[in-house]
């Protein structure tokens, strides 16, 4: 990985200076009173944290209930030689409890920062504001951030719970900006779900939120992070044997490599400076008061037995690619982002005013095209809109001699295809990308 020397748009240092932050949420299966204590305790080993680093992560976030701060201490002790930075999650801790943690760890070289309560309810904001400001006062060197909920139906009870009486998400972000003055914007939106017997990709909403947070971050001169889901689950099911995705069971499917690549590189092409994965370790599923699992977790990169799954290797592959192009994305300035073939509300259609490109022909799915500047270098990044299928595109630059491709080119999906049908075309793999440097 090339460590970038580009500037970082924040008054505090990033958790991983010189590199895109690749964050593993829940590095161990979270504590649960129904989860065997010996299995829970056995997760806190140097081997576990080195395994996370081998998967391509450079940071972890650790949350612990009020009475289990010892888990945080064990994490700092046993992750010491792992190469990972540690973000402490506030979760449900009050101002005094967080102050004690900040004073204990603020000078620890492994500390990467602090995360406030995830997807906070509107009624909690004033309470969180006091804790947030106290952390900043005690430790002005490290970032403090809040991951925001965005995937809600307007006027729903969930919307009101998170946004109060604020009418639009854009207005809520303005409200949050004025209240917290965040040093980092973060949100989660998982665009792929299984519903009524089929996989659905909410592509329009995916790009809408990327554009929205890119715009907000750019206006505030702050970085932003996005999340990718790597812990599939089935919604509202019982018993466990019936918790299988199907015509009458909705949820989140096992993420493909193309899906993970699409989410990560689309975000990076919009200027994201961090990718968080939820969740590295499989959670223990809990029934509600009616005896039904609200979310029955079926897998994760590390399962409940502590074993690597197919998801682990898919995440590792995508993370290795992120690191390969760190010099392109870390600290970059987004000059322009356009969409060709298919455009989406809130985004800009591709046209000749983008520059550099003479011809861009796509299939129906279309692509996003980004112009990034990093130091003295300009880069063009093209990302397939489709996380599940190959796409054939025709690309010609206005001055081919001034452009060099720096990313691997995908092979033809069908090696037996007649070359006369593909001459002059390039294939993008599912969720795939092309990166070019302007010479």
Tab-separated table of C-alpha atoms in Angstrom:
chain	number	residue	atom	x	y	z
A	1	UNK	CA	0.000	0.000	0.000
A	2	UNK	CA	1.220	3.502	-0.848
A	3	UNK	CA	0.812	5.843	2.146
A	4	UNK	CA	-0.546	9.134	0.878
A	5	UNK	CA	0.879	12.482	1.953
A	6	UNK	CA	-2.232	14.386	0.894
A	7	UNK	CA	-3.978	16.634	3.381
A	8	UNK	CA	-6.982	15.387	5.337
A	9	UNK	CA	-9.979	17.764	5.535
A	10	UNK	CA	-10.474	17.693	9.311
A	11	UNK	CA	-9.172	19.613	12.347
A	12	UNK	CA	-8.131	16.306	13.944
A	13	UNK	CA	-5.989	13.502	12.597
A	14	UNK	CA	-7.723	10.481	11.044
A	15	UNK	CA	-7.544	7.185	12.942
A	16	UNK	CA	-5.194	5.813	10.299
A	17	UNK	CA	-2.930	8.673	9.142
A	18	UNK	CA	-1.931	8.359	5.505
A	19	UNK	CA	-4.450	5.624	4.706
A	20	UNK	CA	-8.141	5.156	4.018
A	21	UNK	CA	-9.710	3.913	7.259
A	22	UNK	CA	-11.040	0.366	6.862
A	23	UNK	CA	-12.988	-0.257	10.038
A	24	UNK	CA	-14.181	-3.563	11.463
A	25	UNK	CA	-17.261	-3.092	13.618
A	26	UNK	CA	-17.704	-5.704	16.355
A	27	UNK	CA	-14.271	-7.351	16.200
A	28	UNK	CA	-15.665	-9.890	18.658
A	29	UNK	CA	-19.196	-11.225	19.030
A	30	UNK	CA	-20.809	-8.624	21.329
A	31	UNK	CA	-21.553	-9.568	24.906
A	32	UNK	CA	-24.954	-11.111	25.455
A	33	UNK	CA	-26.249	-12.722	28.614
A	34	UNK	CA	-27.496	-15.696	26.596
A	35	UNK	CA	-24.142	-16.171	24.842
A	36	UNK	CA	-21.801	-18.564	26.712
A	37	UNK	CA	-19.406	-16.497	28.803
A	38	UNK	CA	-16.426	-18.751	28.140
A	39	UNK	CA	-16.896	-18.421	24.365
A	40	UNK	CA	-17.204	-14.644	24.706
A	41	UNK	CA	-14.061	-14.297	26.804
A	42	UNK	CA	-12.071	-16.605	24.505
A	43	UNK	CA	-12.362	-14.103	21.637
A	44	UNK	CA	-10.004	-11.534	23.183
A	45	UNK	CA	-6.724	-12.897	21.872
A	46	UNK	CA	-3.780	-11.437	19.999
A	47	UNK	CA	-4.512	-13.962	17.266
A	48	UNK	CA	-8.018	-12.553	16.729
A	49	UNK	CA	-6.739	-9.013	16.240
A	50	UNK	CA	-3.927	-10.113	13.937
A	51	UNK	CA	-6.511	-12.067	11.939
A	52	UNK	CA	-8.530	-8.858	11.527
A	53	UNK	CA	-5.428	-7.078	10.225
A	54	UNK	CA	-4.819	-9.958	7.797
A	55	UNK	CA	-8.336	-9.423	6.464
A	56	UNK	CA	-7.232	-5.956	5.370
A	57	UNK	CA	-8.565	-3.830	8.203
A	58	UNK	CA	-6.524	-1.095	9.852
A	59	UNK	CA	-9.015	-0.104	12.575
A	60	UNK	CA	-11.597	-1.671	14.879
A	61	UNK	CA	-14.344	-0.223	17.050
A	62	UNK	CA	-15.043	-1.755	20.416
A	63	UNK	CA	-18.241	-1.267	22.386
A	64	UNK	CA	-18.726	-2.447	25.938
A	65	UNK	CA	-21.619	-2.196	28.338
A	66	UNK	CA	-21.200	0.049	31.368
A	67	UNK	CA	-20.079	-2.780	33.602
A	68	UNK	CA	-17.678	-4.328	31.068
A	69	UNK	CA	-14.974	-1.677	30.586
A	70	UNK	CA	-12.491	-4.484	31.217
A	71	UNK	CA	-13.271	-5.640	27.662
A	72	UNK	CA	-11.893	-2.347	26.363
A	73	UNK	CA	-8.760	-2.794	28.458
A	74	UNK	CA	-8.281	-6.318	27.092
A	75	UNK	CA	-8.655	-5.015	23.550
A	76	UNK	CA	-5.925	-2.402	23.989
A	77	UNK	CA	-3.656	-4.956	25.645
A	78	UNK	CA	-4.089	-7.767	23.150
A	79	UNK	CA	-4.258	-5.682	19.959
A	80	UNK	CA	-0.955	-3.977	20.765
A	81	UNK	CA	1.090	-5.646	18.020
A	82	UNK	CA	-1.742	-6.129	15.540
A	83	UNK	CA	-1.336	-3.010	13.395
A	84	UNK	CA	-4.880	-1.895	14.258
A	85	UNK	CA	-6.126	1.406	15.628
A	86	UNK	CA	-8.964	1.253	18.171
A	87	UNK	CA	-12.108	3.378	18.246
A	88	UNK	CA	-13.992	3.399	21.556
A	89	UNK	CA	-17.786	3.367	21.203
A	90	UNK	CA	-19.758	5.444	23.686
A	91	UNK	CA	-22.849	3.240	23.325
A	92	UNK	CA	-24.930	3.956	26.481
A	93	UNK	CA	-22.209	5.462	28.705
A	94	UNK	CA	-22.847	8.795	30.393
A	95	UNK	CA	-20.547	11.806	30.567
A	96	UNK	CA	-18.644	10.702	33.662
A	97	UNK	CA	-18.081	7.166	32.368
A	98	UNK	CA	-16.825	8.429	29.019
A	99	UNK	CA	-14.634	11.032	30.725
A	100	UNK	CA	-12.946	8.256	32.677
A	101	UNK	CA	-12.315	6.273	29.493
A	102	UNK	CA	-10.989	9.315	27.639
A	103	UNK	CA	-8.572	10.199	30.424
A	104	UNK	CA	-7.388	6.591	30.547
A	105	UNK	CA	-6.756	6.092	26.820
A	106	UNK	CA	-6.275	9.514	25.196
A	107	UNK	CA	-2.473	9.159	25.196
A	108	UNK	CA	-2.456	5.516	24.165
A	109	UNK	CA	-0.834	5.221	20.705
A	110	UNK	CA	-3.428	2.616	19.650
A	111	UNK	CA	-6.360	5.001	20.112
A	112	UNK	CA	-8.021	6.050	16.869
A	113	UNK	CA	-10.949	8.057	18.244
A	114	UNK	CA	-14.427	7.806	19.678
A	115	UNK	CA	-17.800	6.860	18.226
A	116	UNK	CA	-20.980	8.239	19.756
A	117	UNK	CA	-24.201	6.242	20.109
A	118	UNK	CA	-25.025	4.626	16.756
A	119	UNK	CA	-28.014	6.031	14.826
A	120	UNK	CA	-29.138	8.225	17.754
A	121	UNK	CA	-32.781	9.028	18.405
A	122	UNK	CA	-33.710	12.689	18.207
A	123	UNK	CA	-34.602	12.805	21.898
A	124	UNK	CA	-31.042	11.707	22.762
A	125	UNK	CA	-29.235	14.477	20.872
A	126	UNK	CA	-29.025	17.010	23.702
A	127	UNK	CA	-27.703	14.319	26.059
A	128	UNK	CA	-25.172	13.179	23.445
A	129	UNK	CA	-24.125	16.757	22.706
A	130	UNK	CA	-22.912	17.222	26.297
A	131	UNK	CA	-20.911	13.964	26.162
A	132	UNK	CA	-19.552	14.787	22.702
A	133	UNK	CA	-18.337	18.211	23.818
A	134	UNK	CA	-16.749	16.813	26.989
A	135	UNK	CA	-14.780	14.269	24.933
A	136	UNK	CA	-13.581	17.034	22.591
A	137	UNK	CA	-12.586	19.134	25.595
A	138	UNK	CA	-10.620	16.322	27.247
A	139	UNK	CA	-9.048	15.006	24.031
A	140	UNK	CA	-8.889	17.538	21.174
A	141	UNK	CA	-6.399	15.356	19.258
A	142	UNK	CA	-8.719	12.472	18.347
A	143	UNK	CA	-11.874	12.421	16.270
A	144	UNK	CA	-15.354	12.037	17.738
A	145	UNK	CA	-18.078	11.037	15.310
A	146	UNK	CA	-21.683	9.890	15.142
A	147	UNK	CA	-22.986	7.416	12.599
A	148	UNK	CA	-26.384	8.580	11.358
A	149	UNK	CA	-29.490	6.681	10.257
A	150	UNK	CA	-30.836	7.609	6.814
A	151	UNK	CA	-32.909	4.641	5.629
A	152	UNK	CA	-36.352	5.642	6.850
A	153	UNK	CA	-39.733	6.299	5.252
A	154	UNK	CA	-40.752	9.972	5.581
A	155	UNK	CA	-43.551	10.539	8.108
A	156	UNK	CA	-43.074	7.040	9.591
A	157	UNK	CA	-42.658	6.512	13.325
A	158	UNK	CA	-39.024	5.553	12.709
A	159	UNK	CA	-38.485	8.839	10.847
A	160	UNK	CA	-39.988	10.825	13.718
A	161	UNK	CA	-37.929	8.895	16.250
A	162	UNK	CA	-34.683	9.873	14.501
A	163	UNK	CA	-35.498	13.247	12.934
A	164	UNK	CA	-38.151	14.616	15.270
A	165	UNK	CA	-40.370	17.125	13.505
A	166	UNK	CA	-37.691	18.050	10.943
A	167	UNK	CA	-39.183	17.716	7.482
A	168	UNK	CA	-36.309	16.466	5.316
A	169	UNK	CA	-33.055	14.590	5.754
A	170	UNK	CA	-31.150	17.553	4.304
A	171	UNK	CA	-32.658	19.822	6.969
A	172	UNK	CA	-31.742	17.281	9.652
A	173	UNK	CA	-28.117	17.258	8.472
A	174	UNK	CA	-28.086	21.058	8.709
A	175	UNK	CA	-29.528	20.800	12.218
A	176	UNK	CA	-26.892	18.236	13.181
A	177	UNK	CA	-24.143	20.398	11.676
A	178	UNK	CA	-25.195	23.428	13.708
A	179	UNK	CA	-25.504	21.390	16.897
A	180	UNK	CA	-22.399	19.164	16.775
A	181	UNK	CA	-20.076	20.738	14.169
A	182	UNK	CA	-18.868	17.204	13.377
A	183	UNK	CA	-15.247	16.635	12.421
A	184	UNK	CA	-16.419	13.624	10.378
A	185	UNK	CA	-19.697	12.665	8.703
A	186	UNK	CA	-20.786	9.021	8.793
A	187	UNK	CA	-23.917	7.154	7.765
A	188	UNK	CA	-25.039	3.630	6.966
A	189	UNK	CA	-27.250	2.554	4.114
A	190	UNK	CA	-27.364	-1.042	2.935
A	191	UNK	CA	-28.713	-1.075	-0.636
A	192	UNK	CA	-29.095	-4.825	-1.186
A	193	UNK	CA	-31.924	-6.765	0.460
A	194	UNK	CA	-33.984	-9.873	-0.099
A	195	UNK	CA	-37.703	-9.141	-0.353
A	196	UNK	CA	-40.672	-11.247	-1.441
A	197	UNK	CA	-38.501	-13.986	-2.883
A	198	UNK	CA	-35.980	-11.914	-4.828
A	199	UNK	CA	-32.878	-9.781	-4.365
A	200	UNK	CA	-33.508	-6.049	-4.690
A	201	UNK	CA	-30.842	-3.392	-5.243
A	202	UNK	CA	-31.891	0.106	-4.201
A	203	UNK	CA	-29.471	1.764	-6.593
A	204	UNK	CA	-31.230	5.123	-6.731
A	205	UNK	CA	-31.202	5.589	-2.950
A	206	UNK	CA	-27.607	4.358	-2.778
A	207	UNK	CA	-26.364	7.116	-5.074
A	208	UNK	CA	-28.743	9.700	-3.589
A	209	UNK	CA	-27.184	9.303	-0.147
A	210	UNK	CA	-23.633	9.190	-1.511
A	211	UNK	CA	-24.252	12.453	-3.356
A	212	UNK	CA	-25.925	14.009	-0.301
A	213	UNK	CA	-23.101	13.200	2.118
A	214	UNK	CA	-20.441	14.088	-0.427
A	215	UNK	CA	-22.071	17.491	-0.818
A	216	UNK	CA	-22.459	18.012	2.926
A	217	UNK	CA	-18.881	16.959	3.639
A	218	UNK	CA	-17.500	19.152	0.873
A	219	UNK	CA	-19.471	22.190	2.043
A	220	UNK	CA	-18.234	21.716	5.617
A	221	UNK	CA	-14.699	20.763	4.480
A	222	UNK	CA	-14.921	17.541	6.429
A	223	UNK	CA	-14.370	13.884	5.449
A	224	UNK	CA	-17.147	11.300	5.355
A	225	UNK	CA	-17.380	7.538	5.886
A	226	UNK	CA	-19.858	4.952	4.670
A	227	UNK	CA	-20.804	1.465	5.841
A	228	UNK	CA	-21.031	-1.913	4.113
A	229	UNK	CA	-23.046	-4.817	5.494
A	230	UNK	CA	-21.246	-8.145	5.813
A	231	UNK	CA	-23.503	-9.863	8.359
A	232	UNK	CA	-26.564	-11.319	6.594
A	233	UNK	CA	-29.783	-11.878	8.505
A	234	UNK	CA	-33.405	-12.949	8.231
A	235	UNK	CA	-36.133	-10.692	9.585
A	236	UNK	CA	-38.964	-11.628	11.956
A	237	UNK	CA	-38.689	-15.398	12.100
A	238	UNK	CA	-39.011	-18.331	14.498
A	239	UNK	CA	-37.862	-20.974	15.186
A	240	UNK	CA	-34.221	-20.764	14.111
A	241	UNK	CA	-34.693	-23.622	11.648
A	242	UNK	CA	-37.268	-21.475	9.818
A	243	UNK	CA	-34.951	-18.469	9.550
A	244	UNK	CA	-34.025	-18.937	5.898
A	245	UNK	CA	-34.502	-16.335	3.170
A	246	UNK	CA	-37.403	-17.293	0.915
A	247	UNK	CA	-40.730	-16.135	-0.559
A	248	UNK	CA	-42.096	-15.434	2.918
A	249	UNK	CA	-38.824	-14.487	4.655
A	250	UNK	CA	-37.145	-11.143	4.028
A	251	UNK	CA	-33.748	-9.854	5.112
A	252	UNK	CA	-30.199	-9.352	3.905
A	253	UNK	CA	-28.471	-11.974	1.747
A	254	UNK	CA	-24.850	-13.061	1.998
A	255	UNK	CA	-22.912	-10.248	0.283
A	256	UNK	CA	-21.106	-11.116	-2.922
A	257	UNK	CA	-17.625	-9.870	-3.707
A	258	UNK	CA	-19.118	-7.690	-6.450
A	259	UNK	CA	-21.585	-6.133	-4.011
A	260	UNK	CA	-18.863	-5.288	-1.484
A	261	UNK	CA	-16.605	-3.917	-4.228
A	262	UNK	CA	-19.428	-1.801	-5.695
A	263	UNK	CA	-20.308	-0.232	-2.355
A	264	UNK	CA	-16.696	0.493	-1.405
A	265	UNK	CA	-15.427	1.863	-4.715
A	266	UNK	CA	-18.547	3.896	-5.415
A	267	UNK	CA	-18.064	5.549	-2.024
A	268	UNK	CA	-14.346	6.091	-2.612
A	269	UNK	CA	-15.057	7.606	-6.037
A	270	UNK	CA	-17.350	10.069	-4.242
A	271	UNK	CA	-14.475	10.954	-1.910
A	272	UNK	CA	-15.231	8.785	1.147
A	273	UNK	CA	-12.242	8.525	3.475
A	274	UNK	CA	-13.413	5.496	5.413
A	275	UNK	CA	-15.291	2.240	4.850
A	276	UNK	CA	-16.820	0.565	7.911
A	277	UNK	CA	-18.018	-3.038	7.791
A	278	UNK	CA	-20.932	-4.152	9.952
A	279	UNK	CA	-20.226	-6.583	11.429
A	280	UNK	CA	-16.914	-8.472	11.478
A	281	UNK	CA	-18.073	-11.058	14.032
A	282	UNK	CA	-21.482	-12.685	13.897
A	283	UNK	CA	-23.889	-11.507	16.557
A	284	UNK	CA	-25.846	-13.784	18.819
A	285	UNK	CA	-29.495	-13.589	17.733
A	286	UNK	CA	-32.012	-12.657	20.430
A	287	UNK	CA	-35.779	-13.202	20.506
A	288	UNK	CA	-38.154	-10.414	21.384
A	289	UNK	CA	-40.862	-10.585	24.043
A	290	UNK	CA	-43.084	-12.507	21.606
A	291	UNK	CA	-40.462	-15.211	21.117
A	292	UNK	CA	-39.597	-14.029	17.582
A	293	UNK	CA	-36.183	-13.090	16.229
A	294	UNK	CA	-36.330	-9.497	14.973
A	295	UNK	CA	-33.102	-10.170	13.070
A	296	UNK	CA	-31.700	-13.701	12.951
A	297	UNK	CA	-28.027	-13.403	12.001
A	298	UNK	CA	-26.891	-16.227	9.765
A	299	UNK	CA	-23.212	-15.493	9.155
A	300	UNK	CA	-20.440	-12.865	9.126
A	301	UNK	CA	-16.740	-12.869	8.216
A	302	UNK	CA	-16.252	-14.708	11.530
A	303	UNK	CA	-19.094	-16.996	12.629
A	304	UNK	CA	-20.262	-17.829	16.156
A	305	UNK	CA	-17.738	-20.673	16.330
A	306	UNK	CA	-14.879	-18.282	15.561
A	307	UNK	CA	-14.326	-19.651	12.056
A	308	UNK	CA	-13.614	-17.711	8.879
A	309	UNK	CA	-16.470	-17.863	6.376
A	310	UNK	CA	-16.631	-17.179	2.653
A	311	UNK	CA	-17.493	-13.576	3.551
A	312	UNK	CA	-14.103	-13.173	5.273
A	313	UNK	CA	-12.254	-13.933	2.045
A	314	UNK	CA	-14.510	-11.654	-0.009
A	315	UNK	CA	-13.920	-8.785	2.392
A	316	UNK	CA	-10.191	-9.472	2.350
A	317	UNK	CA	-10.115	-9.267	-1.455
A	318	UNK	CA	-11.944	-5.933	-1.574
A	319	UNK	CA	-9.861	-4.485	1.256
A	320	UNK	CA	-6.661	-5.421	-0.573
A	321	UNK	CA	-7.915	-3.507	-3.611
A	322	UNK	CA	-8.747	-0.447	-1.505
A	323	UNK	CA	-5.191	-0.477	-0.159
A	324	UNK	CA	-3.775	-0.931	-3.653
A	325	UNK	CA	-5.266	2.423	-4.687
A	326	UNK	CA	-4.826	4.286	-1.415
A	327	UNK	CA	-2.693	6.870	-3.222
A	328	UNK	CA	-5.654	7.666	-5.465
A	329	UNK	CA	-8.346	8.051	-2.808
A	330	UNK	CA	-6.792	9.117	0.492
A	331	UNK	CA	-7.049	12.885	0.912
A	332	UNK	CA	-8.343	13.313	-2.639
A	333	UNK	CA	-10.374	16.258	-3.889
A	334	UNK	CA	-13.486	15.325	-5.859
A	335	UNK	CA	-13.603	17.550	-8.935
A	336	UNK	CA	-16.713	16.034	-10.537
A	337	UNK	CA	-18.935	12.952	-10.416
A	338	UNK	CA	-21.264	12.020	-13.274
A	339	UNK	CA	-23.489	9.063	-14.189
A	340	UNK	CA	-23.737	7.591	-17.694
A	341	UNK	CA	-26.238	5.147	-19.162
A	342	UNK	CA	-28.624	5.460	-16.237
A	343	UNK	CA	-28.873	8.567	-14.071
A	344	UNK	CA	-30.476	8.957	-10.678
A	345	UNK	CA	-32.295	11.772	-8.840
A	346	UNK	CA	-29.879	14.212	-7.257
A	347	UNK	CA	-26.937	13.137	-9.435
A	348	UNK	CA	-25.478	14.703	-12.592
A	349	UNK	CA	-25.651	13.025	-16.016
A	350	UNK	CA	-22.447	12.447	-17.927
A	351	UNK	CA	-21.739	14.866	-20.774
A	352	UNK	CA	-18.817	16.203	-22.774
A	353	UNK	CA	-18.338	18.966	-20.185
A	354	UNK	CA	-16.803	16.339	-17.861
A	355	UNK	CA	-13.618	16.565	-19.927
A	356	UNK	CA	-10.923	14.029	-20.823
A	357	UNK	CA	-13.394	11.509	-22.311
A	358	UNK	CA	-14.308	11.572	-25.995
A	359	UNK	CA	-16.656	8.562	-26.085
A	360	UNK	CA	-18.386	6.613	-23.336
A	361	UNK	CA	-20.925	3.981	-24.342
A	362	UNK	CA	-22.460	1.694	-21.737
A	363	UNK	CA	-25.058	-0.994	-21.476
A	364	UNK	CA	-28.382	-0.316	-19.757
A	365	UNK	CA	-26.959	-0.477	-16.231
A	366	UNK	CA	-24.602	2.432	-16.823
A	367	UNK	CA	-21.575	3.600	-14.840
A	368	UNK	CA	-20.491	6.389	-12.552
A	369	UNK	CA	-17.518	8.502	-13.626
A	370	UNK	CA	-15.429	10.471	-11.159
A	371	UNK	CA	-12.624	12.978	-11.613
A	372	UNK	CA	-10.342	13.080	-8.566
A	373	UNK	CA	-7.326	15.227	-7.825
A	374	UNK	CA	-4.705	14.045	-5.369
A	375	UNK	CA	-1.697	16.290	-4.918
A	376	UNK	CA	-0.370	17.069	-8.388
A	377	UNK	CA	-2.128	14.072	-9.973
A	378	UNK	CA	-5.530	13.751	-11.637
A	379	UNK	CA	-7.396	10.459	-11.812
A	380	UNK	CA	-10.477	9.230	-13.664
A	381	UNK	CA	-12.443	6.482	-11.889
A	382	UNK	CA	-15.234	4.523	-13.597
A	383	UNK	CA	-17.424	2.191	-11.508
A	384	UNK	CA	-20.005	-0.291	-12.742
A	385	UNK	CA	-23.533	0.586	-11.546
A	386	UNK	CA	-24.317	-3.121	-11.354
A	387	UNK	CA	-23.002	-5.140	-8.379
A	388	UNK	CA	-24.066	-8.495	-9.817
A	389	UNK	CA	-23.374	-8.480	-13.566
A	390	UNK	CA	-20.559	-7.781	-16.005
A	391	UNK	CA	-20.952	-4.737	-18.208
A	392	UNK	CA	-19.370	-3.980	-21.562
A	393	UNK	CA	-18.397	-0.361	-22.181
A	394	UNK	CA	-16.704	1.547	-24.972
A	395	UNK	CA	-14.310	4.205	-23.739
A	396	UNK	CA	-12.199	6.632	-25.758
A	397	UNK	CA	-10.175	9.470	-24.323
A	398	UNK	CA	-9.734	12.822	-26.049
A	399	UNK	CA	-5.955	12.505	-25.754
A	400	UNK	CA	-5.131	8.810	-25.280
A	401	UNK	CA	-1.417	9.525	-24.977
A	402	UNK	CA	-2.021	11.517	-21.782
A	403	UNK	CA	-3.951	8.743	-20.021
A	404	UNK	CA	-2.596	5.561	-18.476
A	405	UNK	CA	-4.663	2.793	-16.927
A	406	UNK	CA	-3.469	1.800	-13.463
A	407	UNK	CA	-6.094	-0.800	-12.532
A	408	UNK	CA	-6.334	-4.385	-13.785
A	409	UNK	CA	-8.661	-4.950	-16.740
A	410	UNK	CA	-11.426	-7.528	-16.278
A	411	UNK	CA	-11.335	-10.568	-18.553
A	412	UNK	CA	-14.275	-11.287	-20.817
A	413	UNK	CA	-17.022	-13.093	-18.890
A	414	UNK	CA	-17.317	-15.479	-21.815
A	415	UNK	CA	-13.862	-16.385	-23.179
A	416	UNK	CA	-15.463	-17.988	-26.251
A	417	UNK	CA	-17.155	-14.752	-27.315
A	418	UNK	CA	-16.248	-13.685	-30.840
A	419	UNK	CA	-13.493	-11.043	-30.668
A	420	UNK	CA	-15.159	-9.133	-33.498
A	421	UNK	CA	-18.023	-8.443	-31.108
A	422	UNK	CA	-15.779	-7.019	-28.403
A	423	UNK	CA	-13.087	-5.072	-30.270
A	424	UNK	CA	-12.801	-1.586	-28.806
A	425	UNK	CA	-14.816	-2.533	-25.715
A	426	UNK	CA	-13.779	-3.087	-22.111
A	427	UNK	CA	-15.512	-5.239	-19.539
A	428	UNK	CA	-16.286	-4.163	-16.016
A	429	UNK	CA	-16.729	-7.051	-13.594
A	430	UNK	CA	-19.703	-6.994	-11.190
A	431	UNK	CA	-19.247	-3.898	-9.059
A	432	UNK	CA	-15.947	-3.409	-10.870
A	433	UNK	CA	-13.961	-0.290	-11.653
A	434	UNK	CA	-11.341	1.197	-13.936
A	435	UNK	CA	-8.821	3.779	-12.719
A	436	UNK	CA	-6.788	5.998	-15.033
A	437	UNK	CA	-4.048	8.476	-14.266
A	438	UNK	CA	-3.794	11.684	-16.285
A	439	UNK	CA	-0.159	12.160	-17.308
